[in-house]
Amino acid sequence: GQQVMQIPQYQHVQEGEDFTTYCNSSTTLSNIQWYKQRPGGHPVFLIQLVKSGEVKKQKRLTFQFGEAKKNSSLHITATQTTDVGTYFCAGRSSGSARQLTFGSGTQLTVLP
Amino acid sequence: EAQVTQNPRYLITVTGKKLTVTCSQNMNHEYMSWYRQDPGLGLRQIYYSMNVEVTDKGDVPEGYKVSRKEKRNFPLILESPSPNQTSLYFCASSDQGGNYEQYFGPGTRLTVT
């Protein structure tokens, strides 16, 4: 079945440093979503990417979808303590429009 | 307020005692789904439903049942819980057949002893 690998599993950064998490899928994706889960909370939708090579920005967050639609990344510029949480990617296979496969997540700690 | 609710939020039970976790959404979404979250494994889909009376297995359906008799409700049933079902469970709903953002409930932390 479809697998979505996400790295790194953990990342500790000093406040103000940049952060990047990467997702790789074993199959071509029709779209990919990103979610953020604060400690003790539930996943909250950040964005969805659909097009090959797509790049979207939300303030300090930059999301990319690979040309082959098999990988994606989330980059945070100048992290803040409010960025703390676990970031998940979730891919939908081209062959199955209904099932969403989540990566294992990257837990971000921001040290003040 | 648009939301997904789950009950109970916390549950400790014993092996073999049937239980149901309820999930309800007030956004008229067609698509609903159940996930379990375990450390290092992310969110794994248990079952999903495209609409009333339409359900399908996700990646880890063994030991679980679901039903979708009404659009707003999607209960998760554990007929004979076992310790390996100890986990954090999330219900989610989405519009447009799941092709848009998923709204997650607050989660249910289940412990099976």
GROMACS .gro file of N, CA, C and O in nm, chain A residues 1-2 9-10 30-31 33 35 37 40-46 48 50 86 88 90 92 96-105, chain B residues 9 31 35 37 39-45 48 50 54 56-59 88 90 94 97-107:
model
  256
    1GLY      N    1   0.082  -0.120   0.000
    1GLY     CA    2   0.000   0.000   0.000
    1GLY      C    3   0.086   0.126   0.000
    1GLY      O    4   0.208   0.121   0.009
    2GLN      N    5   0.018   0.235  -0.008
    2GLN     CA    6   0.089   0.363  -0.013
    2GLN      C    7   0.160   0.390   0.117
    2GLN      O    8   0.106   0.364   0.225
    9GLN      N    9   1.225   1.295   1.246
    9GLN     CA   10   1.120   1.264   1.342
    9GLN      C   11   1.115   1.372   1.451
    9GLN      O   12   1.008   1.405   1.500
   10TYR      N   13   1.231   1.422   1.488
   10TYR     CA   14   1.241   1.528   1.588
   10TYR      C   15   1.336   1.637   1.538
   10TYR      O   16   1.430   1.609   1.465
   30SER      N   17  -0.201   1.263  -0.579
   30SER     CA   18  -0.290   1.359  -0.645
   30SER      C   19  -0.284   1.493  -0.571
   30SER      O   20  -0.296   1.599  -0.633
   31ASN      N   21  -0.268   1.487  -0.442
   31ASN     CA   22  -0.248   1.610  -0.365
   31ASN      C   23  -0.182   1.576  -0.232
   31ASN      O   24  -0.174   1.458  -0.194
   33GLN      N   25  -0.150   1.731   0.182
   33GLN     CA   26  -0.195   1.826   0.282
   33GLN      C   27  -0.092   1.831   0.395
   33GLN      O   28  -0.020   1.735   0.419
   35TYR      N   29  -0.061   1.941   0.813
   35TYR     CA   30  -0.133   1.968   0.938
   35TYR      C   31  -0.033   1.999   1.048
   35TYR      O   32   0.080   1.952   1.048
   37GLN      N   33  -0.011   1.991   1.478
   37GLN     CA   34  -0.073   1.946   1.602
   37GLN      C   35   0.006   2.002   1.719
   37GLN      O   36   0.122   1.966   1.740
   40GLY      N   37  -0.084   1.810   2.306
   40GLY     CA   38  -0.213   1.789   2.371
   40GLY      C   39  -0.333   1.824   2.285
   40GLY      O   40  -0.447   1.813   2.333
   41GLY      N   41  -0.311   1.865   2.162
   41GLY     CA   42  -0.421   1.908   2.077
   41GLY      C   43  -0.450   1.812   1.964
   41GLY      O   44  -0.400   1.699   1.961
   42HIS      N   45  -0.532   1.858   1.871
   42HIS     CA   46  -0.567   1.777   1.757
   42HIS      C   47  -0.505   1.838   1.631
   42HIS      O   48  -0.471   1.957   1.629
   43PRO      N   49  -0.489   1.759   1.526
   43PRO     CA   50  -0.433   1.813   1.402
   43PRO      C   51  -0.521   1.924   1.344
   43PRO      O   52  -0.644   1.911   1.342
   44VAL      N   53  -0.454   2.028   1.298
   44VAL     CA   54  -0.523   2.141   1.236
   44VAL      C   55  -0.466   2.161   1.097
   44VAL      O   56  -0.345   2.167   1.079
   45PHE      N   57  -0.554   2.171   1.000
   45PHE     CA   58  -0.516   2.185   0.861
   45PHE      C   59  -0.439   2.314   0.838
   45PHE      O   60  -0.476   2.421   0.888
   46LEU      N   61  -0.328   2.302   0.762
   46LEU     CA   62  -0.252   2.421   0.724
   46LEU      C   63  -0.274   2.456   0.577
   46LEU      O   64  -0.304   2.571   0.543
   48GLN      N   65  -0.317   2.273   0.141
   48GLN     CA   66  -0.321   2.162   0.047
   48GLN      C   67  -0.249   2.205  -0.081
   48GLN      O   68  -0.271   2.316  -0.130
   50VAL      N   69  -0.166   2.084  -0.483
   50VAL     CA   70  -0.226   1.998  -0.584
   50VAL      C   71  -0.140   1.987  -0.711
   50VAL      O   72  -0.130   1.880  -0.771
   86THR      N   73   0.383   1.928   1.635
   86THR     CA   74   0.419   1.823   1.541
   86THR      C   75   0.354   1.854   1.407
   86THR      O   76   0.234   1.883   1.400
   88PHE      N   77   0.258   1.728   1.032
   88PHE     CA   78   0.229   1.608   0.954
   88PHE      C   79   0.201   1.644   0.809
   88PHE      O   80   0.130   1.741   0.782
   90ALA      N   81   0.019   1.465   0.468
   90ALA     CA   82  -0.082   1.362   0.440
   90ALA      C   83  -0.105   1.360   0.290
   90ALA      O   84  -0.146   1.460   0.233
   92ARG      N   85  -0.258   1.194  -0.070
   92ARG     CA   86  -0.367   1.118  -0.131
   92ARG      C   87  -0.315   1.061  -0.262
   92ARG      O   88  -0.272   1.135  -0.350
   96SER      N   89  -0.631   0.649  -0.556
   96SER     CA   90  -0.738   0.639  -0.457
   96SER      C   91  -0.772   0.779  -0.408
   96SER      O   92  -0.695   0.840  -0.336
   97ALA      N   93  -0.887   0.827  -0.446
   97ALA     CA   94  -0.921   0.965  -0.411
   97ALA      C   95  -0.972   0.977  -0.269
   97ALA      O   96  -0.991   1.086  -0.221
   98ARG      N   97  -0.991   0.864  -0.202
   98ARG     CA   98  -1.060   0.871  -0.075
   98ARG      C   99  -0.971   0.848   0.046
   98ARG      O  100  -1.005   0.888   0.154
   99GLN      N  101  -0.860   0.781   0.027
   99GLN     CA  102  -0.778   0.746   0.142
   99GLN      C  103  -0.661   0.842   0.153
   99GLN      O  104  -0.589   0.867   0.057
  100LEU      N  105  -0.645   0.894   0.273
  100LEU     CA  106  -0.537   0.989   0.301
  100LEU      C  107  -0.436   0.918   0.390
  100LEU      O  108  -0.472   0.867   0.496
  101THR      N  109  -0.310   0.915   0.349
  101THR     CA  110  -0.205   0.849   0.428
  101THR      C  111  -0.116   0.954   0.490
  101THR      O  112  -0.058   1.037   0.419
  102PHE      N  113  -0.105   0.949   0.622
  102PHE     CA  114  -0.026   1.047   0.695
  102PHE      C  115   0.119   1.000   0.710
  102PHE      O  116   0.146   0.880   0.726
  103GLY      N  117   0.210   1.096   0.707
  103GLY     CA  118   0.346   1.070   0.748
  103GLY      C  119   0.352   1.056   0.899
  103GLY      O  120   0.254   1.086   0.969
  104SER      N  121   0.467   1.014   0.950
  104SER     CA  122   0.479   0.991   1.095
  104SER      C  123   0.497   1.120   1.174
  104SER      O  124   0.492   1.118   1.296
  105GLY      N  125   0.518   1.231   1.105
  105GLY     CA  126   0.524   1.360   1.173
  105GLY      C  127   0.665   1.401   1.212
  105GLY      O  128   0.753   1.318   1.233
  121ARG      N  129  -1.388   1.161   2.607
  121ARG     CA  130  -1.253   1.211   2.581
  121ARG      C  131  -1.147   1.119   2.638
  121ARG      O  132  -1.038   1.107   2.583
  143TYR      N  133  -1.794   1.328   0.409
  143TYR     CA  134  -1.682   1.239   0.438
  143TYR      C  135  -1.647   1.243   0.586
  143TYR      O  136  -1.630   1.351   0.644
  147TYR      N  137  -0.912   0.781   1.287
  147TYR     CA  138  -0.769   0.757   1.290
  147TYR      C  139  -0.729   0.716   1.431
  147TYR      O  140  -0.791   0.755   1.528
  149GLN      N  141  -0.369   0.736   1.667
  149GLN     CA  142  -0.237   0.798   1.670
  149GLN      C  143  -0.153   0.730   1.776
  149GLN      O  144  -0.190   0.727   1.894
  151PRO      N  145   0.270   0.683   1.912
  151PRO     CA  146   0.401   0.748   1.903
  151PRO      C  147   0.487   0.691   1.791
  151PRO      O  148   0.503   0.569   1.779
  152GLY      N  149   0.542   0.779   1.709
  152GLY     CA  150   0.631   0.737   1.603
  152GLY      C  151   0.562   0.684   1.479
  152GLY      O  152   0.628   0.657   1.378
  153LEU      N  153   0.430   0.668   1.485
  153LEU     CA  154   0.357   0.610   1.371
  153LEU      C  155   0.264   0.709   1.304
  153LEU      O  156   0.198   0.676   1.205
  154GLY      N  157   0.253   0.827   1.357
  154GLY     CA  158   0.166   0.925   1.296
  154GLY      C  159   0.020   0.888   1.314
  154GLY      O  160  -0.019   0.820   1.409
  155LEU      N  161  -0.061   0.930   1.219
  155LEU     CA  162  -0.204   0.900   1.220
  155LEU      C  163  -0.231   0.791   1.118
  155LEU      O  164  -0.197   0.804   1.001
  156ARG      N  165  -0.294   0.685   1.162
  156ARG     CA  166  -0.327   0.575   1.071
  156ARG      C  167  -0.480   0.564   1.061
  156ARG      O  168  -0.549   0.561   1.161
  157GLN      N  169  -0.525   0.555   0.938
  157GLN     CA  170  -0.669   0.555   0.914
  157GLN      C  171  -0.728   0.418   0.944
  157GLN      O  172  -0.679   0.315   0.897
  160TYR      N  173  -1.321   0.485   0.692
  160TYR     CA  174  -1.374   0.611   0.645
  160TYR      C  175  -1.511   0.588   0.582
  160TYR      O  176  -1.547   0.474   0.550
  162MET      N  177  -1.779   0.769   0.292
  162MET     CA  178  -1.801   0.871   0.191
  162MET      C  179  -1.939   0.935   0.204
  162MET      O  180  -1.961   1.046   0.154
  166VAL      N  181  -2.229   0.423   0.355
  166VAL     CA  182  -2.113   0.390   0.273
  166VAL      C  183  -1.988   0.399   0.359
  166VAL      O  184  -1.946   0.509   0.399
  168ASP      N  185  -1.576   0.220   0.435
  168ASP     CA  186  -1.469   0.143   0.375
  168ASP      C  187  -1.352   0.135   0.471
  168ASP      O  188  -1.334   0.224   0.557
  169LYS      N  189  -1.273   0.029   0.456
  169LYS     CA  190  -1.159   0.007   0.544
  169LYS      C  191  -1.045   0.100   0.509
  169LYS      O  192  -1.019   0.130   0.393
  170GLY      N  193  -0.976   0.144   0.615
  170GLY     CA  194  -0.854   0.218   0.598
  170GLY      C  195  -0.734   0.125   0.608
  170GLY      O  196  -0.742   0.009   0.567
  171ASP      N  197  -0.627   0.174   0.668
  171ASP     CA  198  -0.505   0.095   0.676
  171ASP      C  199  -0.504  -0.006   0.792
  171ASP      O  200  -0.437  -0.108   0.784
  200LEU      N  201  -0.460   0.689   2.102
  200LEU     CA  202  -0.534   0.815   2.092
  200LEU      C  203  -0.612   0.812   1.961
  200LEU      O  204  -0.552   0.793   1.854
  202PHE      N  205  -0.880   0.979   1.683
  202PHE     CA  206  -0.936   1.103   1.629
  202PHE      C  207  -1.039   1.072   1.523
  202PHE      O  208  -1.019   0.988   1.437
  206SER      N  209  -1.482   1.594   0.645
  206SER     CA  210  -1.435   1.677   0.534
  206SER      C  211  -1.544   1.691   0.430
  206SER      O  212  -1.632   1.605   0.418
  209GLY      N  213  -1.600   1.481  -0.058
  209GLY     CA  214  -1.544   1.347  -0.065
  209GLY      C  215  -1.408   1.332  -0.003
  209GLY      O  216  -1.334   1.241  -0.036
  210GLY      N  217  -1.373   1.421   0.086
  210GLY     CA  218  -1.244   1.411   0.153
  210GLY      C  219  -1.132   1.479   0.079
  210GLY      O  220  -1.016   1.471   0.118
  211ASN      N  221  -1.161   1.549  -0.029
  211ASN     CA  222  -1.056   1.614  -0.107
  211ASN      C  223  -1.018   1.751  -0.056
  211ASN      O  224  -0.932   1.816  -0.114
  212TYR      N  225  -1.080   1.793   0.050
  212TYR     CA  226  -1.047   1.919   0.112
  212TYR      C  227  -0.999   1.895   0.254
  212TYR      O  228  -0.983   1.783   0.299
  213GLU      N  229  -0.976   2.004   0.324
  213GLU     CA  230  -0.920   1.992   0.457
  213GLU      C  231  -1.009   1.907   0.546
  213GLU      O  232  -1.131   1.909   0.532
  214GLN      N  233  -0.945   1.835   0.636
  214GLN     CA  234  -1.016   1.756   0.733
  214GLN      C  235  -1.021   1.833   0.865
  214GLN      O  236  -0.922   1.891   0.908
  215TYR      N  237  -1.138   1.831   0.926
  215TYR     CA  238  -1.159   1.891   1.057
  215TYR      C  239  -1.156   1.777   1.159
  215TYR      O  240  -1.234   1.683   1.148
  216PHE      N  241  -1.067   1.790   1.255
  216PHE     CA  242  -1.050   1.684   1.353
  216PHE      C  243  -1.125   1.715   1.482
  216PHE      O  244  -1.135   1.830   1.524
  217GLY      N  245  -1.172   1.609   1.543
  217GLY     CA  246  -1.228   1.620   1.678
  217GLY      C  247  -1.116   1.632   1.779
  217GLY      O  248  -0.998   1.622   1.745
  218PRO      N  249  -1.151   1.649   1.907
  218PRO     CA  250  -1.050   1.673   2.012
  218PRO      C  251  -0.972   1.549   2.052
  218PRO      O  252  -0.871   1.559   2.120
  219GLY      N  253  -1.019   1.431   2.010
  219GLY     CA  254  -0.948   1.308   2.042
  219GLY      C  255  -1.007   1.234   2.161
  219GLY      O  256  -1.067   1.294   2.251
   0.00000   0.00000   0.00000
